[in-house]
Coordinates of C-alpha atoms in Angstrom, one line a residue:
Chain A
M1 CA 69.6 37.5 125.0
S2 CA 71.8 40.2 123.3
F3 CA 73.2 37.8 120.6
K4 CA 72.3 34.7 118.8
P5 CA 75.0 32.0 119.5
D6 CA 76.9 30.7 116.6
I7 CA 76.9 26.9 116.5
S8 CA 78.6 26.8 113.1
V9 CA 82.1 25.1 112.9
D10 CA 84.9 25.0 110.3
V11 CA 86.7 21.7 110.0
C12 CA 89.4 21.2 107.3
G13 CA 88.4 24.3 105.4
K14 CA 84.7 23.0 105.3
H15 CA 82.0 25.2 106.8
F16 CA 79.3 23.2 108.8
K17 CA 76.2 25.2 109.8
N18 CA 76.2 23.2 113.0
P19 CA 78.6 20.7 114.5
V20 CA 76.2 17.7 114.2
I21 CA 77.1 15.2 111.6
A22 CA 75.1 11.9 111.0
A23 CA 77.6 9.1 111.6
S24 CA 78.3 6.5 108.9
G25 CA 76.0 3.7 108.9
A26 CA 73.2 5.3 110.9
Y27 CA 71.8 7.6 108.3
G28 CA 72.1 5.7 105.0
F29 CA 72.6 8.1 102.2
G30 CA 70.4 10.7 103.8
E31 CA 67.0 9.8 102.1
D32 CA 65.4 7.9 105.0
Y33 CA 64.4 10.7 107.3
T34 CA 63.4 13.3 105.0
D35 CA 59.7 12.8 106.0
L36 CA 60.6 14.2 109.4
Y37 CA 63.0 17.1 108.6
P38 CA 65.4 18.1 105.7
L39 CA 68.9 16.8 105.5
S40 CA 69.8 20.5 105.5
D41 CA 69.2 20.6 109.3
L42 CA 72.3 18.5 109.9
G43 CA 75.7 20.1 109.7
G44 CA 76.9 17.2 107.6
I45 CA 76.3 13.5 106.8
S46 CA 79.0 10.8 106.7
C47 CA 77.3 8.4 104.2
K48 CA 77.2 4.7 104.6
G49 CA 80.7 2.9 104.3
T50 CA 81.2 2.4 100.6
T51 CA 83.4 -0.1 98.8
L52 CA 84.6 -0.5 95.2
N53 CA 82.1 -3.0 94.4
K54 CA 78.7 -3.6 96.1
K55 CA 78.5 -5.7 99.2
D56 CA 75.6 -7.8 100.5
G57 CA 76.8 -7.6 104.2
N58 CA 76.4 -10.3 106.9
I59 CA 73.6 -12.8 107.5
P60 CA 70.9 -11.6 109.9
P61 CA 70.3 -11.1 112.8
R62 CA 72.6 -8.2 112.6
I63 CA 71.5 -6.3 115.7
A64 CA 71.1 -6.8 119.3
E65 CA 70.0 -4.5 122.2
T66 CA 72.4 -4.2 125.0
P67 CA 72.3 -2.1 128.4
S68 CA 72.3 1.5 127.0
G69 CA 73.5 0.5 123.6
I70 CA 73.4 -1.8 120.6
L71 CA 75.6 -4.3 118.9
N72 CA 75.5 -4.5 115.2
S73 CA 77.1 -6.6 112.5
V74 CA 75.8 -5.2 109.2
G75 CA 79.1 -6.0 107.5
L76 CA 79.4 -3.0 105.2
Q77 CA 76.4 -3.7 103.0
N78 CA 76.3 -1.1 100.3
P79 CA 75.6 -0.4 96.7
G80 CA 79.4 0.2 95.6
V81 CA 81.0 3.4 94.9
D82 CA 79.7 3.8 91.1
K83 CA 76.2 3.8 92.4
F84 CA 77.2 6.2 95.2
I85 CA 78.6 8.6 92.7
N86 CA 76.1 8.4 90.0
Y87 CA 72.9 8.0 92.0
Y88 CA 73.2 9.2 95.6
L89 CA 75.8 11.9 95.4
P90 CA 73.8 14.2 92.8
R91 CA 70.9 13.9 95.2
L92 CA 72.9 14.7 98.3
R93 CA 74.4 17.7 96.5
K94 CA 71.0 19.3 96.2
Q95 CA 70.6 19.3 100.0
D96 CA 72.6 22.3 101.7
T97 CA 74.9 20.1 103.9
V98 CA 78.5 18.9 104.0
V99 CA 78.7 15.5 102.2
I100 CA 81.3 13.0 103.6
A101 CA 82.0 9.8 101.7
N102 CA 82.9 7.0 104.1
I103 CA 85.2 4.5 102.2
A104 CA 86.2 0.9 103.0
G105 CA 88.2 -1.8 101.4
A106 CA 89.6 -5.4 101.7
V107 CA 93.0 -4.5 100.2
I108 CA 94.9 -1.2 99.8
D109 CA 94.2 -1.0 96.1
D110 CA 90.4 -0.9 96.9
Y111 CA 90.9 2.2 99.0
I112 CA 93.0 3.8 96.2
A113 CA 90.4 3.0 93.5
V114 CA 87.5 4.2 95.6
A115 CA 89.3 7.5 96.6
E116 CA 90.5 8.3 92.9
K117 CA 86.9 7.8 91.7
L118 CA 85.7 10.3 94.5
D119 CA 88.5 12.7 93.9
A120 CA 86.8 13.4 90.4
T121 CA 83.6 14.2 92.2
D122 CA 82.2 17.2 94.2
V123 CA 81.8 15.2 97.4
D124 CA 83.4 17.5 100.2
M125 CA 85.4 15.1 102.3
I126 CA 86.4 11.6 102.4
E127 CA 86.3 9.5 105.7
L128 CA 88.6 6.6 105.6
N129 CA 87.0 3.6 107.5
I130 CA 90.0 1.5 108.8
S131 CA 87.8 0.5 111.8
C132 CA 84.9 -1.7 110.8
P133 CA 84.8 -4.7 113.1
N134 CA 82.2 -6.6 111.1
V135 CA 84.1 -7.7 108.0
K136 CA 86.5 -10.6 107.7
Q137 CA 89.0 -8.9 105.3
G138 CA 90.2 -5.3 105.7
G139 CA 88.0 -3.1 107.9
A140 CA 89.6 -2.9 111.5
T141 CA 92.6 -5.0 110.6
W142 CA 94.0 -1.9 109.0
G143 CA 93.3 0.3 112.1
V144 CA 94.8 -1.8 114.8
T145 CA 98.5 -1.2 113.9
C146 CA 100.3 2.0 113.3
E147 CA 101.9 0.4 110.1
G148 CA 98.5 -0.6 108.7
A149 CA 96.8 2.7 109.4
A150 CA 99.6 4.7 108.1
S151 CA 100.0 2.6 104.9
V152 CA 96.2 3.1 103.9
T153 CA 96.4 6.7 104.9
R154 CA 99.5 7.2 102.7
A155 CA 98.0 5.5 99.7
V156 CA 94.7 7.5 99.9
R157 CA 96.5 10.7 100.6
K158 CA 98.2 10.3 97.3
A159 CA 94.9 9.4 95.4
T160 CA 93.0 12.5 96.4
K161 CA 93.3 16.2 97.1
K162 CA 90.0 16.1 99.1
P163 CA 90.2 16.6 102.9
V164 CA 90.7 13.1 104.3
I165 CA 89.4 12.0 107.8
V166 CA 90.6 8.8 109.3
K167 CA 88.0 7.0 111.4
L168 CA 89.8 5.2 114.2
T169 CA 88.9 2.0 116.0
P170 CA 88.9 2.0 119.8
N171 CA 89.9 -1.7 119.8
V172 CA 93.6 -0.8 120.3
T173 CA 96.1 -0.6 123.1
N174 CA 97.0 3.0 122.5
I175 CA 94.7 5.0 120.1
T176 CA 97.0 8.0 120.3
E177 CA 99.8 6.1 118.5
I178 CA 97.6 5.3 115.7
A179 CA 96.2 8.9 115.4
K180 CA 99.8 10.2 115.3
A181 CA 100.7 7.7 112.6
V182 CA 97.9 8.8 110.3
E183 CA 98.6 12.5 111.0
A184 CA 102.2 11.8 109.9
E185 CA 100.9 10.4 106.6
G186 CA 98.9 13.5 105.8
A187 CA 95.5 12.8 107.4
D188 CA 93.5 16.0 107.6
S189 CA 91.5 14.9 110.6
V190 CA 90.7 12.0 112.6
S191 CA 87.2 10.8 113.8
L192 CA 86.8 8.4 116.6
I193 CA 85.5 6.1 118.0
N194 CA 84.1 3.4 115.8
T195 CA 82.3 0.6 117.7
L196 CA 83.8 -1.6 120.4
L197 CA 83.9 -5.2 119.7
G198 CA 81.3 -6.9 121.6
M199 CA 79.2 -10.2 121.8
R200 CA 75.8 -11.2 123.3
I201 CA 74.5 -14.8 123.8
D202 CA 70.9 -16.1 124.0
I203 CA 71.1 -18.3 127.1
R204 CA 68.3 -20.6 126.0
T205 CA 69.5 -21.4 122.5
R206 CA 73.1 -20.9 123.5
R207 CA 73.5 -19.1 120.3
P208 CA 75.1 -15.7 119.8
I209 CA 72.4 -13.2 119.1
L210 CA 74.2 -11.9 116.0
H211 CA 74.8 -14.3 113.2
N212 CA 78.2 -12.9 112.8
N213 CA 78.7 -14.0 116.6
V214 CA 80.5 -10.7 117.4
G215 CA 79.6 -7.1 116.5
G216 CA 80.2 -3.5 117.2
L217 CA 79.0 -1.8 120.5
S218 CA 77.6 1.7 120.2
G219 CA 75.2 4.0 122.1
P220 CA 75.4 5.7 125.5
A221 CA 77.2 2.8 126.9
V222 CA 80.5 3.7 125.1
F223 CA 80.2 7.5 125.7
P224 CA 82.7 7.7 128.5
V225 CA 85.2 5.6 126.6
A226 CA 84.7 7.9 123.5
V227 CA 85.2 11.0 125.6
R228 CA 88.5 9.6 127.1
M229 CA 89.8 8.6 123.7
V230 CA 88.9 11.9 122.1
W231 CA 90.5 13.8 124.9
Q232 CA 93.7 11.7 124.6
V233 CA 93.9 12.0 120.9
A234 CA 93.1 15.7 120.7
N235 CA 96.1 16.3 123.1
A236 CA 98.3 14.1 121.0
V237 CA 97.6 15.6 117.4
K238 CA 97.4 18.9 115.9
I239 CA 94.8 18.2 113.3
P240 CA 90.9 18.4 114.1
V241 CA 89.3 15.7 115.9
I242 CA 85.7 14.6 115.1
G243 CA 84.1 13.1 118.2
M244 CA 81.6 10.2 118.2
G245 CA 80.4 7.3 120.4
G246 CA 77.2 7.5 122.3
I247 CA 76.2 11.1 122.0
A248 CA 72.5 11.3 122.7
T249 CA 72.0 14.8 124.0
A250 CA 73.3 18.3 123.8
E251 CA 75.0 18.0 127.0
D252 CA 76.8 14.9 125.6
A253 CA 77.8 16.7 122.5
I254 CA 79.1 19.6 124.6
E255 CA 81.0 17.4 126.7
M256 CA 82.7 15.7 123.6
M257 CA 83.7 19.1 122.1
M258 CA 85.1 20.2 125.6
A259 CA 87.2 17.0 125.5
G260 CA 88.6 18.3 122.2
A261 CA 86.2 17.4 119.3
S262 CA 85.8 20.2 116.6
A263 CA 82.6 18.5 115.5
V264 CA 80.5 15.5 116.5
Q265 CA 78.9 12.6 114.9
M266 CA 75.6 10.9 116.1
G267 CA 74.4 7.5 115.1
T268 CA 72.6 5.1 117.6
A269 CA 70.7 7.7 119.3
I270 CA 68.9 8.6 116.2
F271 CA 67.4 5.1 116.0
N272 CA 65.8 5.9 119.3
D273 CA 64.8 9.4 118.6
P274 CA 65.1 10.6 114.9
Y275 CA 64.9 14.2 116.2
A276 CA 68.0 13.7 118.5
P277 CA 70.4 15.7 116.1
I278 CA 67.9 18.6 116.0
K279 CA 67.4 18.6 119.7
V280 CA 71.3 18.6 120.1
C281 CA 71.6 21.7 118.1
E282 CA 68.8 23.5 120.1
G283 CA 70.3 22.5 123.3
M284 CA 73.7 23.6 122.2
E285 CA 72.3 27.1 121.3
K286 CA 70.6 27.2 124.8
F287 CA 73.7 26.4 126.6
L288 CA 75.7 28.9 124.7
A289 CA 73.2 31.6 125.5
E290 CA 73.2 30.7 129.1
Q291 CA 76.9 30.7 129.5
K292 CA 77.2 33.9 127.3
I293 CA 79.6 32.2 124.9
E294 CA 79.4 33.4 121.4
K295 CA 80.6 30.5 119.4
I296 CA 80.4 26.8 119.9
S297 CA 84.0 26.6 118.6
D298 CA 85.1 28.5 121.6
I299 CA 84.4 25.5 123.8
V300 CA 86.5 23.0 121.8
G301 CA 89.2 21.5 124.1
T302 CA 88.4 23.7 127.1
V303 CA 88.2 20.9 129.6
K304 CA 90.4 21.8 132.6
P305 CA 92.0 18.6 133.7
W306 CA 92.8 18.2 137.3
Chain B
M1 CA 53.9 7.7 101.5
S2 CA 55.0 9.5 104.6
F3 CA 55.6 8.8 108.1
F4 CA 55.6 10.6 111.5
C5 CA 57.3 10.4 114.8
N6 CA 55.2 11.5 117.6
S7 CA 53.5 10.6 120.9
Y8 CA 49.9 9.6 120.7
P9 CA 47.3 8.9 123.4
I10 CA 46.2 5.4 124.1
V11 CA 42.3 5.3 123.9
D12 CA 41.9 1.6 124.5
K13 CA 43.9 -1.3 126.0
K14 CA 42.9 -4.8 126.3
A15 CA 44.6 -8.0 127.2
L16 CA 43.9 -10.6 124.6
G17 CA 45.5 -13.6 126.3
E18 CA 48.5 -14.4 128.3
G19 CA 51.1 -11.6 127.3
I20 CA 49.2 -10.5 124.4
Y21 CA 48.0 -6.9 124.2
S22 CA 45.8 -4.8 122.0
Y23 CA 46.3 -1.0 122.2
T24 CA 44.3 1.6 120.1
L25 CA 45.9 5.0 119.6
K26 CA 44.4 8.3 118.5
C27 CA 46.6 9.4 115.7
P28 CA 44.5 10.8 112.8
E29 CA 47.8 11.7 110.8
V30 CA 49.0 8.3 110.9
A31 CA 45.6 6.5 110.3
E32 CA 45.2 8.8 107.2
N33 CA 48.4 7.6 105.7
A34 CA 48.4 3.9 106.8
N35 CA 48.2 1.0 104.4
I36 CA 47.2 -2.5 105.4
G37 CA 50.3 -4.4 106.3
Q38 CA 52.5 -1.5 107.3
F39 CA 54.2 -1.5 110.8
V40 CA 55.1 1.0 113.5
Q41 CA 58.3 1.4 115.7
I42 CA 57.5 1.8 119.3
K43 CA 59.7 3.3 121.8
A44 CA 60.3 1.3 124.9
E45 CA 61.3 3.5 127.7
G46 CA 64.9 2.8 128.9
Y47 CA 65.8 0.9 125.8
M48 CA 67.7 2.0 122.7
L49 CA 65.9 0.1 120.1
R50 CA 62.3 0.7 119.2
R51 CA 60.2 -2.5 118.7
P52 CA 58.6 -3.1 115.3
I53 CA 55.0 -4.0 115.6
S54 CA 52.6 -4.6 112.7
I55 CA 49.4 -2.5 112.4
C56 CA 46.4 -4.6 113.2
S57 CA 43.7 -2.3 112.1
V58 CA 43.1 1.3 111.1
D59 CA 39.9 3.2 111.4
K60 CA 40.4 6.4 109.2
G61 CA 37.1 7.8 110.1
N62 CA 37.8 7.8 113.8
G63 CA 41.6 8.5 113.2
T64 CA 42.6 5.6 115.3
M65 CA 45.1 2.7 114.8
R66 CA 45.1 -0.7 116.7
L67 CA 48.2 -2.5 117.5
V68 CA 48.4 -6.1 118.8
F69 CA 51.6 -7.6 120.1
E70 CA 53.1 -10.3 122.3
V71 CA 55.5 -9.7 125.0
R72 CA 58.7 -11.4 123.8
G73 CA 61.3 -9.8 126.0
K74 CA 62.0 -6.7 128.2
G75 CA 61.4 -4.1 125.6
T76 CA 57.9 -5.4 124.8
D77 CA 57.3 -6.0 128.4
K78 CA 58.1 -2.3 129.2
I79 CA 55.7 -1.2 126.4
S80 CA 53.0 -3.3 127.9
E81 CA 53.1 -1.2 131.1
L82 CA 51.6 1.7 129.1
N83 CA 47.8 2.2 130.0
K84 CA 44.8 4.0 128.6
G85 CA 45.4 7.7 128.7
D86 CA 49.2 7.3 128.5
L87 CA 51.2 8.4 125.4
M88 CA 52.8 5.9 123.1
D89 CA 55.7 7.2 121.2
V90 CA 55.9 5.7 117.6
I91 CA 57.3 6.1 114.3
A92 CA 54.6 5.3 111.9
P93 CA 53.3 4.1 109.5
L94 CA 56.3 2.4 108.0
G95 CA 57.2 -0.1 105.2
N96 CA 55.1 -1.2 102.4
G97 CA 51.9 -2.9 103.1
F98 CA 50.0 -5.5 101.2
T99 CA 48.8 -5.2 97.7
V100 CA 45.1 -4.8 98.3
P101 CA 42.7 -5.1 96.7
A102 CA 44.4 -7.9 94.8
K103 CA 45.2 -7.2 91.1
K104 CA 42.8 -9.9 90.0
D105 CA 39.1 -10.3 90.8
G106 CA 38.1 -13.1 93.0
R107 CA 38.2 -14.1 96.6
V108 CA 41.3 -13.9 98.7
I109 CA 42.8 -16.1 101.5
V110 CA 44.5 -14.8 104.6
V111 CA 46.8 -17.1 106.7
G112 CA 47.9 -16.0 110.0
G113 CA 50.1 -17.9 112.4
G114 CA 50.0 -17.0 116.1
I115 CA 51.0 -13.4 116.5
G116 CA 51.0 -13.2 112.8
T117 CA 47.2 -13.0 112.7
P118 CA 46.7 -9.2 113.5
P119 CA 48.2 -7.5 110.3
L120 CA 45.8 -9.4 108.2
L121 CA 42.7 -8.5 109.9
D122 CA 41.9 -5.3 107.7
I123 CA 42.3 -7.5 104.5
A124 CA 39.3 -9.6 105.8
K125 CA 37.4 -6.3 106.6
L126 CA 38.0 -5.3 103.0
Y127 CA 36.8 -8.4 101.3
G128 CA 34.2 -9.6 104.0
D129 CA 32.6 -12.8 102.9
K130 CA 35.0 -13.0 99.9
C131 CA 37.8 -13.8 102.3
T132 CA 38.7 -17.0 103.9
A133 CA 40.7 -16.4 107.0
I134 CA 43.0 -19.5 108.1
L135 CA 44.3 -18.8 111.5
G136 CA 46.7 -21.2 113.1
F137 CA 47.5 -21.3 116.9
R138 CA 49.4 -23.7 119.3
S139 CA 46.4 -24.5 121.3
F140 CA 42.8 -23.1 122.2
D141 CA 44.2 -20.8 124.9
K142 CA 46.5 -19.0 122.3
I143 CA 43.8 -18.1 120.1
I144 CA 43.4 -14.4 119.4
L145 CA 41.2 -12.3 117.1
D146 CA 39.0 -15.0 115.9
K147 CA 35.9 -13.1 116.9
D148 CA 37.3 -10.0 115.1
Y149 CA 37.7 -12.0 112.1
A150 CA 34.2 -13.4 112.3
K151 CA 32.8 -9.9 112.6
T152 CA 34.3 -9.0 109.1
G153 CA 32.0 -11.6 107.6
A154 CA 34.9 -13.6 106.5
N155 CA 34.9 -17.4 106.4
V156 CA 37.0 -18.1 109.5
I157 CA 38.9 -21.4 109.9
V158 CA 40.7 -21.9 113.2
C159 CA 43.5 -24.5 113.5
T160 CA 45.3 -25.7 116.5
D161 CA 48.5 -27.7 116.7
D162 CA 47.2 -29.8 119.5
G163 CA 43.6 -30.1 118.3
S164 CA 42.2 -28.4 121.2
T165 CA 39.9 -26.4 119.1
G166 CA 39.1 -26.5 115.4
V167 CA 41.0 -28.1 112.9
H168 CA 43.7 -30.4 114.4
G169 CA 47.1 -29.6 112.8
T170 CA 48.7 -26.8 110.8
V171 CA 47.1 -24.4 108.2
A172 CA 48.4 -26.5 105.4
Q173 CA 45.5 -28.7 104.8
P174 CA 42.7 -26.1 105.0
L175 CA 44.7 -23.9 102.7
A176 CA 45.1 -26.7 100.3
D177 CA 41.3 -27.3 100.4
E178 CA 40.5 -23.6 99.9
L179 CA 42.9 -23.3 97.1
A180 CA 41.4 -26.4 95.5
K181 CA 38.0 -24.6 95.4
G182 CA 39.3 -22.0 92.8
D183 CA 38.6 -18.5 92.0
V184 CA 41.3 -17.3 94.4
A185 CA 42.9 -14.0 93.5
A186 CA 45.6 -13.9 96.2
V187 CA 46.9 -15.5 99.4
Y188 CA 48.3 -13.2 102.1
A189 CA 50.2 -14.6 105.1
C190 CA 52.0 -13.5 108.1
G191 CA 53.5 -16.0 110.8
P192 CA 56.5 -18.2 111.5
T193 CA 58.9 -18.8 108.7
P194 CA 58.1 -22.5 108.2
M195 CA 54.5 -21.4 107.8
L196 CA 55.2 -18.8 105.3
K197 CA 57.3 -21.4 103.3
A198 CA 54.5 -23.8 103.2
V199 CA 51.9 -21.1 102.1
V200 CA 54.1 -19.7 99.4
A201 CA 54.7 -23.3 98.0
A202 CA 51.0 -24.1 98.1
A203 CA 50.1 -20.9 96.4
K204 CA 52.8 -21.4 93.7
Q205 CA 51.4 -25.0 93.1
A206 CA 48.0 -23.7 92.7
G207 CA 49.2 -20.8 90.4
V208 CA 47.9 -18.1 92.7
Y209 CA 49.6 -14.9 93.7
S210 CA 50.9 -14.8 97.3
E211 CA 52.5 -12.1 99.5
V212 CA 54.0 -12.6 102.9
S213 CA 55.0 -10.3 105.8
L214 CA 58.3 -10.9 107.3
E215 CA 59.7 -10.2 110.7
Q216 CA 63.4 -9.4 111.5
R217 CA 65.3 -7.6 114.2
M218 CA 65.5 -4.0 113.2
G219 CA 67.6 -1.0 113.9
C220 CA 66.1 2.4 112.5
G221 CA 63.0 0.9 110.9
V222 CA 63.1 3.5 108.2
G223 CA 65.7 2.1 105.8
A224 CA 68.9 3.8 107.0
C225 CA 70.8 1.3 108.8
V226 CA 70.3 -1.8 106.6
V227 CA 70.2 -4.1 109.6
C228 CA 67.2 -5.9 108.7
A229 CA 68.2 -7.7 105.6
C230 CA 66.5 -10.3 103.6
T231 CA 67.0 -11.9 100.2
V232 CA 64.8 -11.6 97.2
I233 CA 65.2 -12.9 93.6
R234 CA 64.6 -10.0 91.1
D235 CA 65.4 -10.4 87.4
G236 CA 66.9 -13.8 88.0
E237 CA 69.4 -12.3 90.6
E238 CA 69.7 -12.6 94.3
K239 CA 69.3 -9.2 96.0
V240 CA 69.6 -8.3 99.6
V241 CA 66.9 -5.8 100.6
R242 CA 65.6 -4.2 103.8
V243 CA 62.7 -5.8 105.5
C244 CA 61.7 -2.2 107.0
K245 CA 61.7 -0.2 103.8
D246 CA 61.6 -2.6 100.8
G247 CA 59.2 -4.7 102.8
P248 CA 57.9 -6.0 105.4
V249 CA 55.6 -7.4 102.7
F250 CA 57.1 -9.3 99.7
S251 CA 55.6 -11.2 97.1
G252 CA 55.9 -15.0 97.4
E253 CA 57.4 -15.2 94.0
E254 CA 60.6 -13.2 94.8
V255 CA 61.3 -13.7 98.5
V256 CA 63.9 -16.2 99.7
L257 CA 62.6 -17.7 103.0

């Protein structure tokens, strides 16, 4: 091998040492897997969805196994933005990785208040969660219409100079329209897909397994849907796309980047194999070396459609 | 406290009853770090979610860990296909175990219900004849680990719901009798929620400290995903915490069952 492949990527002016970001909700605030490897092994972390005030989340059970996936309905349990800023962020800052705050709210003023507070911190980026399927107010209700998505993006754009990533829900008729709407309002990037709304029923008790009745489907089961949507969106907008949804292996991550993702996020796969993000990075390097490609960014959007 | 994610060789496998299995793994690093009442997340080949299983017993000298679980569904059924000589992929040891030895001098009572009996075994080992083990089962054919408990030197009381063996009925009466004898430093329990409620209430009434081990559907098992929530009352305030990382053992004083 005459060169060491470069798997670092730059997205919205931020340098990621590798394109693998822990997806919001799967990795807490980066403190729970450090017995196995340092957080700095990841390109970045999108922290647990954070709201203005602390939220206790939904009544358990909040998770169910599905074929090649899981359903969850955590309901945005989080300690609130002040605790994030005062406690978690200083600890995260000591790790050498890109820190993304994921924010959610019930009303637009909540998003504005959280974004303003974060603007005054040294957090790297803000991911706007307008796609959580598990809360009654706000959440995905913003993300399912162009008007709703645009209005939250517009408000947050005014509230912060930080790079703003808008996380999109797949539970829409045409995701490219939503992506174009948030791009027009100044979003720096879009990330997709959040979970697909699903349901499981225990046939003996006739009760839904999730106490919330319905929840978000993630894991390898949704991967082809995610690849398709990332491909469509990447072709519809000029801003970088961050791809996620069922990525479990290096091959998956490479496929997602060829579909048009500048970086990827991983979540569900980590529950199964905590080392999955590390293996993805190793697999990417191996693939690049085999293919004699110098930089991982060279494969972004290189799918050759029929 | 630290945990590992590795595949460890299975050095022993036994069926304890219909659909109940005992596995012993050679895992020195886990055994060295494990506390009584902690759990492991076992990978079931072909399934996304690992299955949380309590540690039954640890032999630090031999570097082994024993796990006892019941086949509840397809995931645990898949795990039960593993045989001696195979590798078991686990994240372990996880969570907070029991506060042992108890902060007070005296004897202890462990109360196990059904598949809740395994995680209490090492408490009986620690206390020997200063432990009373009250073990409840549905019927005689569901009894597990009674001989293992007897071997520890503990005073073992077996109860069956149908009266087919031992005390006829739940663990409630024997527990009340044992508490009435006095000199109890702590009660430790694991089993179905109605049993845990009864144990905590009885201990409270007797003014005895209690700890219970909870079960909940989990995601990551390490505290990251906040899927496995339960409620505790701390400083007069209800607080939602994680069964996996803040538990699975909680004091009877604070846990809301």
